[in-house]
CSV table of C-alpha atoms in Angstrom, one decimal:
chain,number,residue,atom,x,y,z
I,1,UNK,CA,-57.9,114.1,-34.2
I,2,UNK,CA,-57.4,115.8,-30.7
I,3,UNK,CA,-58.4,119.5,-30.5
I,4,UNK,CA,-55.1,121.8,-29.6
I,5,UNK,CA,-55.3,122.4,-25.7
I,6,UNK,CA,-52.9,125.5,-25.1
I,7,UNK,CA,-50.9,125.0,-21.8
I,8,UNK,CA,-48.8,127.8,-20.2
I,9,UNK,CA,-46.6,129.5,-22.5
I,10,UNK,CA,-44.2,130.3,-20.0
I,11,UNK,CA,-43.0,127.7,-16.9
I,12,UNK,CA,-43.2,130.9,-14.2
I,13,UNK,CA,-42.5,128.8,-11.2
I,14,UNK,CA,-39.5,127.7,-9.4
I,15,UNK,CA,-41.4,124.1,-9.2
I,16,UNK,CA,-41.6,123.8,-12.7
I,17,UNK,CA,-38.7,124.7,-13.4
I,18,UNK,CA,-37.1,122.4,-11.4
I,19,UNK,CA,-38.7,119.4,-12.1
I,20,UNK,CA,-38.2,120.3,-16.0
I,21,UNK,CA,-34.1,119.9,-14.7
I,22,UNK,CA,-34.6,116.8,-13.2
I,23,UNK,CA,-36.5,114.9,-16.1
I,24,UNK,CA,-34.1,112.9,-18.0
I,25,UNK,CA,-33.7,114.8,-21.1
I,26,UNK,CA,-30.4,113.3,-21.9
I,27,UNK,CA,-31.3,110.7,-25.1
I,28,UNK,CA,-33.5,113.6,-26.6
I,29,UNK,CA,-30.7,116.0,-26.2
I,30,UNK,CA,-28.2,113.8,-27.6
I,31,UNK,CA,-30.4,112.9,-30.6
I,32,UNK,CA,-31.3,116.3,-31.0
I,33,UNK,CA,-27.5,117.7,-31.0
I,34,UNK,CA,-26.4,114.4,-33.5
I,35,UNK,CA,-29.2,115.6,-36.3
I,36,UNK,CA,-28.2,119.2,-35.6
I,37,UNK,CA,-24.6,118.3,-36.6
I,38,UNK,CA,-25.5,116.2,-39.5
I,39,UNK,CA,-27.7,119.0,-40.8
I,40,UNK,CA,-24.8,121.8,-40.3
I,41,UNK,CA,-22.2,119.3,-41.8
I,42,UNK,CA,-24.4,119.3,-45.1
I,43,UNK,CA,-24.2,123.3,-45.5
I,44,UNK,CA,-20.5,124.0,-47.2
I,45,UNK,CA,-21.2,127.6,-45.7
I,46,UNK,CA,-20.9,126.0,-42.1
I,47,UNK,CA,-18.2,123.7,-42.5
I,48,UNK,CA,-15.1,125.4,-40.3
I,49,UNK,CA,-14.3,128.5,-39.2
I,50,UNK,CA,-16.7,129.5,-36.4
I,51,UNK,CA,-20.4,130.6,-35.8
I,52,UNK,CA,-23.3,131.5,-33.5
I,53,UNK,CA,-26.1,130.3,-32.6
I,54,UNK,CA,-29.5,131.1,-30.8
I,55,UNK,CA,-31.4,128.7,-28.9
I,56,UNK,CA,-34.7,129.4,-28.0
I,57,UNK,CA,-36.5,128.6,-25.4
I,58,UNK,CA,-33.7,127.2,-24.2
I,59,UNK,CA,-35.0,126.2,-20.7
I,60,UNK,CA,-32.5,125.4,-18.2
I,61,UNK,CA,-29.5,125.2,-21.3
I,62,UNK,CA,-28.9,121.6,-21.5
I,63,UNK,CA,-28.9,121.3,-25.4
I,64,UNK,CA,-26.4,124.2,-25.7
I,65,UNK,CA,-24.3,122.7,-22.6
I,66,UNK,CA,-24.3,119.5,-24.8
I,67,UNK,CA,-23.3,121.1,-28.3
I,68,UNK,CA,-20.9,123.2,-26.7
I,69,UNK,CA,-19.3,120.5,-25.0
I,70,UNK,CA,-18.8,118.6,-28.4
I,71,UNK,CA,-16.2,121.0,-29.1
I,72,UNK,CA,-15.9,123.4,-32.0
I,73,UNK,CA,-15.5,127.0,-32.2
I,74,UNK,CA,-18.9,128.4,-31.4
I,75,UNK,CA,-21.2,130.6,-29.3
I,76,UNK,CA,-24.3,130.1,-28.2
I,77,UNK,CA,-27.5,132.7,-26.8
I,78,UNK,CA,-29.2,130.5,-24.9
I,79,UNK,CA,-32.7,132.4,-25.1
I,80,UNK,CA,-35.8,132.0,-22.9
I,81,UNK,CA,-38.8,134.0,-21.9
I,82,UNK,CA,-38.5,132.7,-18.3
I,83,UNK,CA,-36.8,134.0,-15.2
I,84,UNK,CA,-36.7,130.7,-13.5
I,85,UNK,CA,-35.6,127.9,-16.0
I,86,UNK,CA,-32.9,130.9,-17.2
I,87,UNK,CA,-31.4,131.0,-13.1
I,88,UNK,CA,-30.8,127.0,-13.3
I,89,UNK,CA,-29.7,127.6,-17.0
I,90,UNK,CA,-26.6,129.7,-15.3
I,91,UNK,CA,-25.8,127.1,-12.5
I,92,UNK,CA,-26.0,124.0,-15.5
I,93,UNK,CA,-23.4,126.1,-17.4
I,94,UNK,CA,-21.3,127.3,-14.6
I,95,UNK,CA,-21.2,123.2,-13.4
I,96,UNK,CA,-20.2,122.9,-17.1
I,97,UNK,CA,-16.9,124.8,-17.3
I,98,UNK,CA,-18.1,126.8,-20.4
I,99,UNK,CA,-19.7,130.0,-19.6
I,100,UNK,CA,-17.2,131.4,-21.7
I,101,UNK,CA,-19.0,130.3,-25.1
I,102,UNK,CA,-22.8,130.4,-23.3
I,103,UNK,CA,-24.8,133.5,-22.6
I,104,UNK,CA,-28.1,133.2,-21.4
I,105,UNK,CA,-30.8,136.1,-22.4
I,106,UNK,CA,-34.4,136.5,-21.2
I,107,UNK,CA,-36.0,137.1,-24.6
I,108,UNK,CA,-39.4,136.9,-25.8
I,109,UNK,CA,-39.3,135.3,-28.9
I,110,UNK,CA,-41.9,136.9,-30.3
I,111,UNK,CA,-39.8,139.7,-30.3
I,112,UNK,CA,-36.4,139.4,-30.6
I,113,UNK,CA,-33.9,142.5,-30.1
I,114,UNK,CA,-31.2,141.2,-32.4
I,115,UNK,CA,-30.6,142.4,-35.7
I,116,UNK,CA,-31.3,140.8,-39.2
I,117,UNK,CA,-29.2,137.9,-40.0
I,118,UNK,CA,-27.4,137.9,-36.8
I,119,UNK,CA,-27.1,134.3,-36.7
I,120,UNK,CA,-25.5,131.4,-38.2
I,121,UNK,CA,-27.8,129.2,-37.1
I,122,UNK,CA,-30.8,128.8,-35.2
I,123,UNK,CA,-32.1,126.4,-33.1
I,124,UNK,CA,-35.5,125.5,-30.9
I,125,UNK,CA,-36.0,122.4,-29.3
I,126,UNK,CA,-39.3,122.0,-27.5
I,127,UNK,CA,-41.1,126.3,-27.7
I,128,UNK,CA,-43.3,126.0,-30.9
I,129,UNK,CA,-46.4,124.0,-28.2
I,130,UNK,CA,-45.7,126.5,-25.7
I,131,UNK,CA,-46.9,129.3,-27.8
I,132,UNK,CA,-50.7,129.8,-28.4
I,133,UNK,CA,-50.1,131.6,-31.9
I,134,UNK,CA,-46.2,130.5,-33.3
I,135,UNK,CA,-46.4,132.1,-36.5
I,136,UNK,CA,-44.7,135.6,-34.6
I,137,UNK,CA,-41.9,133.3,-33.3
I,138,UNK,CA,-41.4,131.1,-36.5
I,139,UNK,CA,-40.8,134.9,-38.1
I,140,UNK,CA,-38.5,136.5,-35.7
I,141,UNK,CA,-36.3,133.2,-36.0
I,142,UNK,CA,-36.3,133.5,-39.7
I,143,UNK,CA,-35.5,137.0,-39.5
I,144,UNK,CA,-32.7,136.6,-37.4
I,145,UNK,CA,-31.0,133.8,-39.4
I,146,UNK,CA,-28.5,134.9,-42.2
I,147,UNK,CA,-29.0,133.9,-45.8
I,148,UNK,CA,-27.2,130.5,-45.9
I,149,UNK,CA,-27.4,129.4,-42.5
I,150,UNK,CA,-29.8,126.8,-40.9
I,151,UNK,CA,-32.8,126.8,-39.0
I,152,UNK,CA,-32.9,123.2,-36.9
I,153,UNK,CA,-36.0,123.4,-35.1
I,154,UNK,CA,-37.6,120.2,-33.1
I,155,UNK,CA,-40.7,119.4,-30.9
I,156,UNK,CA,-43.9,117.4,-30.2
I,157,UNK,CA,-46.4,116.5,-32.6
I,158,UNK,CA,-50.0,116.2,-31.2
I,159,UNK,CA,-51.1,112.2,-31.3
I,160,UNK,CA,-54.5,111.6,-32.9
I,161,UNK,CA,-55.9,110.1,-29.7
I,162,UNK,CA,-56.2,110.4,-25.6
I,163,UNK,CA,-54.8,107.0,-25.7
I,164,UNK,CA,-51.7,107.7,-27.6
I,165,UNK,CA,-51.1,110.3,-25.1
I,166,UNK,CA,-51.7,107.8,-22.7
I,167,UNK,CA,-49.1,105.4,-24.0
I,168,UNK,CA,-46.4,107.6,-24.5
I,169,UNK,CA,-47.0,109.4,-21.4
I,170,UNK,CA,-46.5,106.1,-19.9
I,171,UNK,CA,-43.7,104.8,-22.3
I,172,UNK,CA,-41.4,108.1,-21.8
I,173,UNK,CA,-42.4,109.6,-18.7
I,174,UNK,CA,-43.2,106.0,-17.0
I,175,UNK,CA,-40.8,106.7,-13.9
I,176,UNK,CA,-41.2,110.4,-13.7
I,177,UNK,CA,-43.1,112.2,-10.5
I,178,UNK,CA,-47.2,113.1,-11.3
I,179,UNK,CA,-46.5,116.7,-12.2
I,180,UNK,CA,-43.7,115.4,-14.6
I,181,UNK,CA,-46.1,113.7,-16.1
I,182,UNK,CA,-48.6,116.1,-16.1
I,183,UNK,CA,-46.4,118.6,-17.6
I,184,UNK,CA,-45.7,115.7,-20.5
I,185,UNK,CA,-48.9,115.0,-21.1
I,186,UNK,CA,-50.0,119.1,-21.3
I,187,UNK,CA,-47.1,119.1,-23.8
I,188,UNK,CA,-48.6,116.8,-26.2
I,189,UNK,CA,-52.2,118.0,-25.9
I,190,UNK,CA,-50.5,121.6,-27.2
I,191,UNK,CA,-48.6,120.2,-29.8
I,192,UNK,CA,-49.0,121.0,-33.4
I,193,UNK,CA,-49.7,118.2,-36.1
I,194,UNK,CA,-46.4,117.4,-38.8
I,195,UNK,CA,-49.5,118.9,-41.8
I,196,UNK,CA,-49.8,122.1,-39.1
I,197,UNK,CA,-46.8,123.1,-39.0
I,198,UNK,CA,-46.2,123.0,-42.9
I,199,UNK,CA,-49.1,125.5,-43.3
I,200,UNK,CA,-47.4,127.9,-40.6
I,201,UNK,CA,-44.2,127.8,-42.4
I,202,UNK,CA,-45.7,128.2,-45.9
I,203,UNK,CA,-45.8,132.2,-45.9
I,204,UNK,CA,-42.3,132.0,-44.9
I,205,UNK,CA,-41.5,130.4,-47.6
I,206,UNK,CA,-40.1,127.3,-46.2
I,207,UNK,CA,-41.3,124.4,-48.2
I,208,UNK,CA,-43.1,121.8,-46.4
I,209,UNK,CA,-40.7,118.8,-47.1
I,210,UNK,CA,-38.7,120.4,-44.3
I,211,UNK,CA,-40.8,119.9,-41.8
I,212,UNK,CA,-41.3,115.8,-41.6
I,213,UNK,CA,-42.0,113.6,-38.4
I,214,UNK,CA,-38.4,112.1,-37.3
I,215,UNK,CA,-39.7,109.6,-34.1
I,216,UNK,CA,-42.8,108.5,-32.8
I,217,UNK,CA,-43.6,111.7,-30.9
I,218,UNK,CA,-41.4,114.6,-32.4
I,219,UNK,CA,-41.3,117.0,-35.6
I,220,UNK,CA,-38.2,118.3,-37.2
I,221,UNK,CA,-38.0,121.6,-39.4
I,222,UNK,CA,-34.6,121.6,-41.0
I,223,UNK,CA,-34.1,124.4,-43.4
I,224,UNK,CA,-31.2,126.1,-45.2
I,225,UNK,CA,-32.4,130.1,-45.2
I,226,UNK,CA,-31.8,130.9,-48.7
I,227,UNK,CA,-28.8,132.8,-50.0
I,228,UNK,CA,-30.2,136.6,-50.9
């Protein structure tokens, strides 16, 4: 198995930033936004009425921009510790007619100001490899969730060998620019295994059948927070 290789844990620049934007995130969003619905459809507690949601590392907002613009009556926090991905986050949204139900916030989510159980759910596609230690973050989202609501969290899991980077690198990222692909490749090399991620979540009490590989590259922790 490949040793973890921590990359940046926050995209600073306004080059990587921008090239983030302009990778073709679109069939990942979708799929990500179609198991995120079957999941809330599921919880009887979700069904109707309205709810929010916090995204984070939300990056420039395209999964929230995509949920949003499902309809429904919802509102999102679209949550990220950078400056730069958070700027093209606000021109995405404003090109999407629905600042009204997105607001962006630079959080750290390590540390997140809002209160216990603000959430109905919350969401993560793509932070847990960013961050060198992810137990705080894991936490603060759990703290933040209200008892009955659903944590939907999704990223990379960390192939076994340089040549399955390799491959998908190639497979995914094929007609991307060199520093696209660099930044894919970094990703995986970051990535937490499917059985590494169960032992994180373990002291929170989230039972490892939740977390459970869901394609050839990504993880999905789908969890119902517990009614108190």
């Amino acid at each position: 198995m490949l040793p973890r290789v921590l990359e940046p844990e926050v995209m600073e620049s306004a080059e990587e930033a921008q090239d983030y934007d302009a990778m073709d995130h679109s069939q990942v969003n979708r799929m990500f936004v179609d198991d995120l619905q079957a999941a809330i459809q599921t919880l009887s507690l979700l069904s109707g009425g309205s709810y929010r949601v916090f995204d984070a590392g939300t990056g420039t907002a395209l999964i929230p921009i995509e949920l949003v613009g499902r309809g429904g009556s919802l509102s999102v926090v679209a949550a990220d510790a950078a400056d730069e991905m958070l700027q093209l986050a606000r021109q995405n949204i404003a090109r999407s007619g629905i600042s009204q139900q997105i607001t962006t916030a630079l959080v750290d989510c390590k540390r997140i100001a809002d209160a216990n159980g603000a959430y109905d759910i919350v969401m993560s596609n793509s932070i847990i490899h960013h961050i060198p230690e992810p137990f705080a973050v894991l936490a603060e989202l759990v703290r933040i969730l209200r008892p009955g609501g659903l944590l939907f969290i999704r990223d990379l899991f960390r192939p076994a060998t340089d040549g399955e980077v390799e491959r998908l690198v190639a497979l995914y990222a094929g007609g991307s620019n060199p520093h696209q692909q660099q930044l894919f490749r970094q990703s995986f090399h970051a990535a937490l295994t499917v059985d590494e991620v169960r032992q994180l979540v373990a002291p929170l009490d989230i039972p490892g059948d939740a977390v459970r590989a869901t394609s050839d590259r990504h993880w999905t922790l789908a969890w119902q927070k517990p009614e108190a």
